XYZ file of C-alpha atoms in Angstrom:
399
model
C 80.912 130.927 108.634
C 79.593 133.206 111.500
C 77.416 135.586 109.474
C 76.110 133.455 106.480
C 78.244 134.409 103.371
C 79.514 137.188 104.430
C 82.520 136.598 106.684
C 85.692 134.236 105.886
C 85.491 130.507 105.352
C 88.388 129.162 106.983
C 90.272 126.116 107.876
C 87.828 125.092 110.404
C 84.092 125.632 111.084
C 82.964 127.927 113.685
C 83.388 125.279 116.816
C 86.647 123.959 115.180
C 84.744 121.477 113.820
C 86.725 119.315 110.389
C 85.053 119.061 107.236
C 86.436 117.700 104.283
C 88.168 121.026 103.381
C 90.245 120.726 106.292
C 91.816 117.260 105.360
C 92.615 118.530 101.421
C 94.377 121.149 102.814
C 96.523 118.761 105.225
C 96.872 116.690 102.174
C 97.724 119.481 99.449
C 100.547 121.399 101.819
C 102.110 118.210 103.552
C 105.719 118.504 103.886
C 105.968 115.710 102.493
C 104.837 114.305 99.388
C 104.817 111.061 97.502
C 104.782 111.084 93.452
C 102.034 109.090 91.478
C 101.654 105.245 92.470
C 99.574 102.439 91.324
C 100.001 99.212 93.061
C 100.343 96.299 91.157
C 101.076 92.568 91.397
C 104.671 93.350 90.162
C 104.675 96.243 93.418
C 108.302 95.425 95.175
C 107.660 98.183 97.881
C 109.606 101.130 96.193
C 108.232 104.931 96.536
C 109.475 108.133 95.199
C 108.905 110.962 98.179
C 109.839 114.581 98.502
C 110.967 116.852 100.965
C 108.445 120.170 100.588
C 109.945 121.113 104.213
C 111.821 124.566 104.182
C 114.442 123.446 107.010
C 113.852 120.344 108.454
C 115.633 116.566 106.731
C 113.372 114.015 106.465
C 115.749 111.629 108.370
C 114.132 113.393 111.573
C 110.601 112.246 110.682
C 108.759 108.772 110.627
C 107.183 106.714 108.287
C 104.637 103.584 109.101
C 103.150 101.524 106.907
C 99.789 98.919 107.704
C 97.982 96.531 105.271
C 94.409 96.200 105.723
C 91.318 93.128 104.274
C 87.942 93.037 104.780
C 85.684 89.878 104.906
C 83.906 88.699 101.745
C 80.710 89.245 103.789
C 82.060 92.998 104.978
C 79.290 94.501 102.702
C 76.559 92.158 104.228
C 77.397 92.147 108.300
C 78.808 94.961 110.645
C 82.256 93.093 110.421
C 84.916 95.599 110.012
C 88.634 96.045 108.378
C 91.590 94.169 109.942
C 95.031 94.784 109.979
C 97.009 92.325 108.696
C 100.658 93.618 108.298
C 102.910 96.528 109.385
C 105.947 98.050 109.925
C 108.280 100.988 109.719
C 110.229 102.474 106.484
C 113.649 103.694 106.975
C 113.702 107.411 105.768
C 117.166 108.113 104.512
C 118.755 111.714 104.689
C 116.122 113.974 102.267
C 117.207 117.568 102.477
C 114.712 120.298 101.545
C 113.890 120.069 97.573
C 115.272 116.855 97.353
C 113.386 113.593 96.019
C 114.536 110.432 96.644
C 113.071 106.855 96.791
C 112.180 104.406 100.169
C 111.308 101.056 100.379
C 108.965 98.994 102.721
C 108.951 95.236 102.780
C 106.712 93.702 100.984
C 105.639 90.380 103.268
C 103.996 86.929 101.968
C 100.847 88.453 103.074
C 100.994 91.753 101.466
C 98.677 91.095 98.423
C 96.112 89.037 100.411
C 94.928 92.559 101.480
C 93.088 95.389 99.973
C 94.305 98.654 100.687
C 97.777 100.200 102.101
C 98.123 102.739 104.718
C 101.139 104.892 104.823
C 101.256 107.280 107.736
C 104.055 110.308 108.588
C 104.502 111.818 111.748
C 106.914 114.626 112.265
C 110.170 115.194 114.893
C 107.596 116.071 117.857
C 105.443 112.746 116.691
C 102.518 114.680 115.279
C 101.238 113.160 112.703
C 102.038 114.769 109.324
C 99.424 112.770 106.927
C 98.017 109.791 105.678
C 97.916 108.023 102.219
C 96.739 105.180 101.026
C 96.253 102.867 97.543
C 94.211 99.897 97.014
C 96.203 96.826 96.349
C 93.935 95.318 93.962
C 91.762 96.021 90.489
C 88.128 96.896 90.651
C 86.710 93.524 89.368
C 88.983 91.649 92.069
C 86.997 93.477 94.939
C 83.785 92.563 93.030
C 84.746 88.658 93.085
C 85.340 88.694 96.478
C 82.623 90.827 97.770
C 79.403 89.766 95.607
C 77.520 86.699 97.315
C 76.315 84.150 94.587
C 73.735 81.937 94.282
C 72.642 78.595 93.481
C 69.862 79.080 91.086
C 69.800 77.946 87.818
C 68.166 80.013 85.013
C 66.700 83.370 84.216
C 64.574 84.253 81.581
C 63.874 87.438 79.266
C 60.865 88.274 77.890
C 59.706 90.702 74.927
C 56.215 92.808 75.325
C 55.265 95.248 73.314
C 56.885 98.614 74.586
C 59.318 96.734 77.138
C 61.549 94.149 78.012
C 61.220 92.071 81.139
C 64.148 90.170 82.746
C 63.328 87.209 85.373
C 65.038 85.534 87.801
C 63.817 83.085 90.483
C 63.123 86.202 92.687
C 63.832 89.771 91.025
C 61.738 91.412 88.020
C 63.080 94.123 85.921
C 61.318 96.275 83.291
C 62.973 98.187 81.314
C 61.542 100.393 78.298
C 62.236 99.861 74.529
C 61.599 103.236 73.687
C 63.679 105.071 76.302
C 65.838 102.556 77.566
C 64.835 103.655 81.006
C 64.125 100.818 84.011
C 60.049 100.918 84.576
C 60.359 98.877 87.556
C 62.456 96.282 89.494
C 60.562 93.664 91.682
C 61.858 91.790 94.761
C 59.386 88.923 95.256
C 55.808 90.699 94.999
C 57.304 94.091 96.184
C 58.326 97.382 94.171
C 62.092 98.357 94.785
C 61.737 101.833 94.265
C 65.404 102.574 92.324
C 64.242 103.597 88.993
C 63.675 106.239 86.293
C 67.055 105.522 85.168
C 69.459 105.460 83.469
C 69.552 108.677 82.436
C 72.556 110.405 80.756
C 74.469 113.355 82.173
C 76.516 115.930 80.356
C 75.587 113.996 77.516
C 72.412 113.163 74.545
C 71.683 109.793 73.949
C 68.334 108.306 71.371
C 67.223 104.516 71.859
C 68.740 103.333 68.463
C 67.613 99.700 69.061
C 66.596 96.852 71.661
C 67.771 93.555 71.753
C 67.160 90.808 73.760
C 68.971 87.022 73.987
C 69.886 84.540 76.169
C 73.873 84.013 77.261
C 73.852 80.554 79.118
C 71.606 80.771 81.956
C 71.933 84.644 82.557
C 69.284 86.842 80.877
C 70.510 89.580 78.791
C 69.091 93.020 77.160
C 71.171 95.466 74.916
C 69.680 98.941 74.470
C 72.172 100.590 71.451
C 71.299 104.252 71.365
C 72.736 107.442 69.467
C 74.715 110.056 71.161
C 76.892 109.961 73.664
C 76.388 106.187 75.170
C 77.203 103.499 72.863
C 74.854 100.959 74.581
C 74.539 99.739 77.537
C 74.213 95.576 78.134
C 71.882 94.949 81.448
C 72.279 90.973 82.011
C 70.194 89.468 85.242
C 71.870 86.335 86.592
C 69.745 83.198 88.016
C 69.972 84.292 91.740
C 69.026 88.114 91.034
C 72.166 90.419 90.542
C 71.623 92.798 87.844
C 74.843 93.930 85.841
C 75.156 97.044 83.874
C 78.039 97.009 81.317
C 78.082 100.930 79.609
C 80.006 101.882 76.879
C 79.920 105.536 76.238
C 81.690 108.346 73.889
C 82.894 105.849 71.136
C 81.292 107.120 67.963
C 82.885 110.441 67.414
C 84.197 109.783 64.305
C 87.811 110.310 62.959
C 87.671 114.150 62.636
C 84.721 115.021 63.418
C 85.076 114.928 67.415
C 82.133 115.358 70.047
C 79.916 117.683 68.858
C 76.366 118.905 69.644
C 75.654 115.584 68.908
C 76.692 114.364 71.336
C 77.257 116.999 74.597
C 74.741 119.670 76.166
C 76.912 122.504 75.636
C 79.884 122.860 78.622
C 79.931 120.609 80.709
C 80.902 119.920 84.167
C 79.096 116.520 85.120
C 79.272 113.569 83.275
C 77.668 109.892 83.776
C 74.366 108.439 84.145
C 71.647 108.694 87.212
C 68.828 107.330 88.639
C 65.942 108.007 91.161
C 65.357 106.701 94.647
C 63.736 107.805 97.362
C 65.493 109.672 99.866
C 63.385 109.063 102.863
C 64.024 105.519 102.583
C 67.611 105.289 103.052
C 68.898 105.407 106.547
C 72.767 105.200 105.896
C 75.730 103.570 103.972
C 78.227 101.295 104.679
C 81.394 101.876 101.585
C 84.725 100.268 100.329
C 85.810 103.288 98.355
C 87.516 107.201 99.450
C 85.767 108.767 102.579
C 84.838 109.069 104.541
C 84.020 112.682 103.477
C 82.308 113.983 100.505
C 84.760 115.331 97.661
C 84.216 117.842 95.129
C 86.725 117.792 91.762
C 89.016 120.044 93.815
C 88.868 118.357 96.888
C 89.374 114.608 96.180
C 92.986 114.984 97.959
C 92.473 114.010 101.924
C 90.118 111.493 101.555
C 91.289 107.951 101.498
C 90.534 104.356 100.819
C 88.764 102.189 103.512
C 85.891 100.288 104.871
C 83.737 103.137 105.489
C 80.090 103.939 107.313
C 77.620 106.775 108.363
C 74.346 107.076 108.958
C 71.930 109.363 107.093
C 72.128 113.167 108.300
C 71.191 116.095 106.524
C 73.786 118.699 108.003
C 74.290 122.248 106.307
C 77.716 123.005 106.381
C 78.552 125.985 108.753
C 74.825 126.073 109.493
C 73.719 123.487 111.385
C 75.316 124.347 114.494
C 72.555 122.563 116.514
C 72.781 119.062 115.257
C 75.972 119.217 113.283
C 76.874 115.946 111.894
C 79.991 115.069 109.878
C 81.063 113.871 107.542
C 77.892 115.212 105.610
C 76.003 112.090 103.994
C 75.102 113.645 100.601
C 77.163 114.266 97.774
C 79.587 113.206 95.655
C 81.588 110.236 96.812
C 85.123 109.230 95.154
C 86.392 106.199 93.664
C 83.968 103.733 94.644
C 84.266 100.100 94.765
C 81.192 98.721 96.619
C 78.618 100.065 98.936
C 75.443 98.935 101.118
C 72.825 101.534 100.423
C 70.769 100.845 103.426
C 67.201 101.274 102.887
C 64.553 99.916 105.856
C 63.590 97.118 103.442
C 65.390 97.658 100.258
C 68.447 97.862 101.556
C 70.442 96.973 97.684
C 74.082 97.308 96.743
C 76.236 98.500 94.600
C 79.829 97.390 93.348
C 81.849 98.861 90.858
C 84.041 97.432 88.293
C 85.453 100.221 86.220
C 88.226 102.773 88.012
C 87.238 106.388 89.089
C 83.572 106.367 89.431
C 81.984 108.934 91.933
C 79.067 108.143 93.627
C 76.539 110.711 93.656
C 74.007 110.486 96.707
C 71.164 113.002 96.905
C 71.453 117.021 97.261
C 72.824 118.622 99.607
C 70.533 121.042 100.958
C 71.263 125.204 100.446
C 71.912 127.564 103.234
C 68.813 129.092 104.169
C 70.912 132.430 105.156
C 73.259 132.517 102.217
C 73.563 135.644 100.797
C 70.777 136.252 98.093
C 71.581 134.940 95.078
C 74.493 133.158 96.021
C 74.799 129.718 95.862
C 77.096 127.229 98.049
C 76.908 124.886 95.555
C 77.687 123.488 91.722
C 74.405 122.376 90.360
C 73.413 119.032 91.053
C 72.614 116.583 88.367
C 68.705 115.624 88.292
C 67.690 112.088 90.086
C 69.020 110.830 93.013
C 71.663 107.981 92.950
C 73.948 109.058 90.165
C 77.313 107.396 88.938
C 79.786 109.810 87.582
C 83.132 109.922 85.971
C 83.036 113.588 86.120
C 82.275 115.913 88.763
C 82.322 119.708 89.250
C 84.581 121.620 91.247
C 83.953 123.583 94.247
C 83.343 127.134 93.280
C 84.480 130.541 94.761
C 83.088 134.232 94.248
C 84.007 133.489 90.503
C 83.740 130.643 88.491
C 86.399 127.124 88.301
C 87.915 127.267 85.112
């Protein structure tokens, strides 16, 4: 990174400094590697490991193991994770190219928290890696996270080119013709997160609009052709606004998804929104971080209680005021985050598995080599919500 794009990109930046590069390739070449897990209520504290060492038994290195849970009000204070368990797990003898399985002990407390923390340190007590799971499903976080109200009713309302959801404080517009949110009022004051949503990687036609009442929660269904199904927006008494999206269901027995229904290759695919990007001062995440990921760099990043502030560093560029981890991009598995915004701070929370959260662009290099770029195209908007993402590219492209 010392002469633009035109000398090697290694490990570390010019002053040593860690990206999110550096902790994929911990991850990918560890020593010692764990197969597939998903943790769930039937989890009895059993994991598969291997040995990738070339010499060295596992018996000579350490395993650790912590629990951590966040406060229902983590996403709304500056409260931060606790640790409510740990211990050690007994590595039997693993020689090199062997797999074999451990156990930890799984406590009376273990499933009152939200993510595990395994950590491996080697015979000199360096530490090796870390990995961790979340304990719990997607709509469990958003149970426990979301603050609820008291109020009693919304309503939804029918104009001639839109449809209007109210609650006792929040306003939202949203078009019958393009399905697109015109506006969103808090009170007497525009919340600027609009133009959206639009689809990514994929075509989609307003089909249809309807509009009904489901007890005291105001709903709107916008059925389109395409790519997206339809997508159910229902506005709760006290103001949340869910979006339920059901996407790439009508391909047909044989036909598959055609024209129809994609823009050609594709690389990118969700839905996305605008925002304004001078507004938002920083973040505060339940998800994988705390860097940035690209397809090919998810491994290294890992579930917690996450937070940065807003920077706008150039990677291997902005040696002056060079702040990591970088704040925009592409942010894995996300469960819930504070987007916060001066005065429309808003957030987010997730209930479907794998979605990336897409924040801003990334600025170029101004001294890039002409006609290179460091980056995949970003999608248009600003706040986008992805299931697929593209890959960090080399001198040729990712296949």
């Amino acid at each position: 990174d010392s002469k633009g794009s035109l000398a090697p990109d290694g490990i570390l930046g010019p002053h040593r400094e860690k990206e999110g590069s550096f902790y994929t390739v911990k991850d990918v070449w560890s020593p010692i590697q764990f197969d597939p897990l998903r943790i769930t209520s039937s989890f009895d504290g059993e994991f598969f490991i291997s040995n990738e060492y070339i010499y060295t038994n596992l018996n000579s290195c350490t395993l650790s193991y912590e629990v951590f849970s966040i406060d229902k009000d983590a996403l709304y204070s500056t409260k931060k994770a606790t640790s409510i368990t740990n211990g050690k797990i007994e590595l039997p003898s693993i020689k090199p190219g062997e797999k074999r399985g451990v156990s930890m002990d799984v406590t009376s407390t273990f499933f009152k928290g939200d993510w595990l923390e395994v950590k491996a340190h080697d015979q000199h007590g360096r530490l090796i890696n870390t990995w961790t799971w979340p304990i719990h499903q997607p709509t469990y976080y958003t149970q426990k996270l979301i603050k609820v109200g008291s109020e009693k009713k919304a309503e939804v309302e029918e104009l001639n080119s839109s449809v209007v959801l109210k609650s006792k404080n929040i306003r939202v517009e949203i078009g019958k013709e393009d399905g697109i949110i015109k506006s969103i009022y808090r009170g007497k004051k525009l919340v600027p997160f609009n133009k959206g949503p639009y689809p990514i990687g994929m075509k989609a036609e307003v089909k249809q609009v309807d509009t009904k009442m489901e007890a005291n929660n105001a709903v709107c269904i916008v059925h389109y052709t395409g790519g997206i199904d339809h997508i159910k927006w229902t506005l709760f008494p006290d103001g949340r606004l869910k979006m339920q999206m059901l996407a790439l269901k009508n391909s047909g027995r044989s036909s598959g998804f055609d024209g129809a229904f994609y823009e050609g290759d594709i690389d990118k695919f969700g839905i996305t929104f605008s925002y304004p990007e001078d507004q938002v001062e920083g973040m505060k995440w339940f998800g994988r971080g705390p860097y940035r990921v690209w397809k090919n760099r998810i491994k290294g990043t890992n579930y917690g209680l996450w937070e940065k502030e807003y920077n706008n560093t150039i990677t291997g560029e902005s040696f002056e005021n060079l702040i990591y981890p970088e704040f925009k991009g592409y942010h894995a598995n996300l469960i819930a985050t504070t987007i916060a915004a001066k005065d429309d701070t808003f957030r987010v929370f997730s209930e479907s598995e794998n979605v990336f959260l897409r924040l801003f662009t990334p600025d170029e290099p101004k001294y890039a080599l002409k006609g290179a770029d460091a980056y995949p195209d970003f999608p248009p908007g600003d706040i986008s919500f992805m299931y697929e993402i593209p890959a960090m590219k080399s001198f040729k492209p990712v296949s």
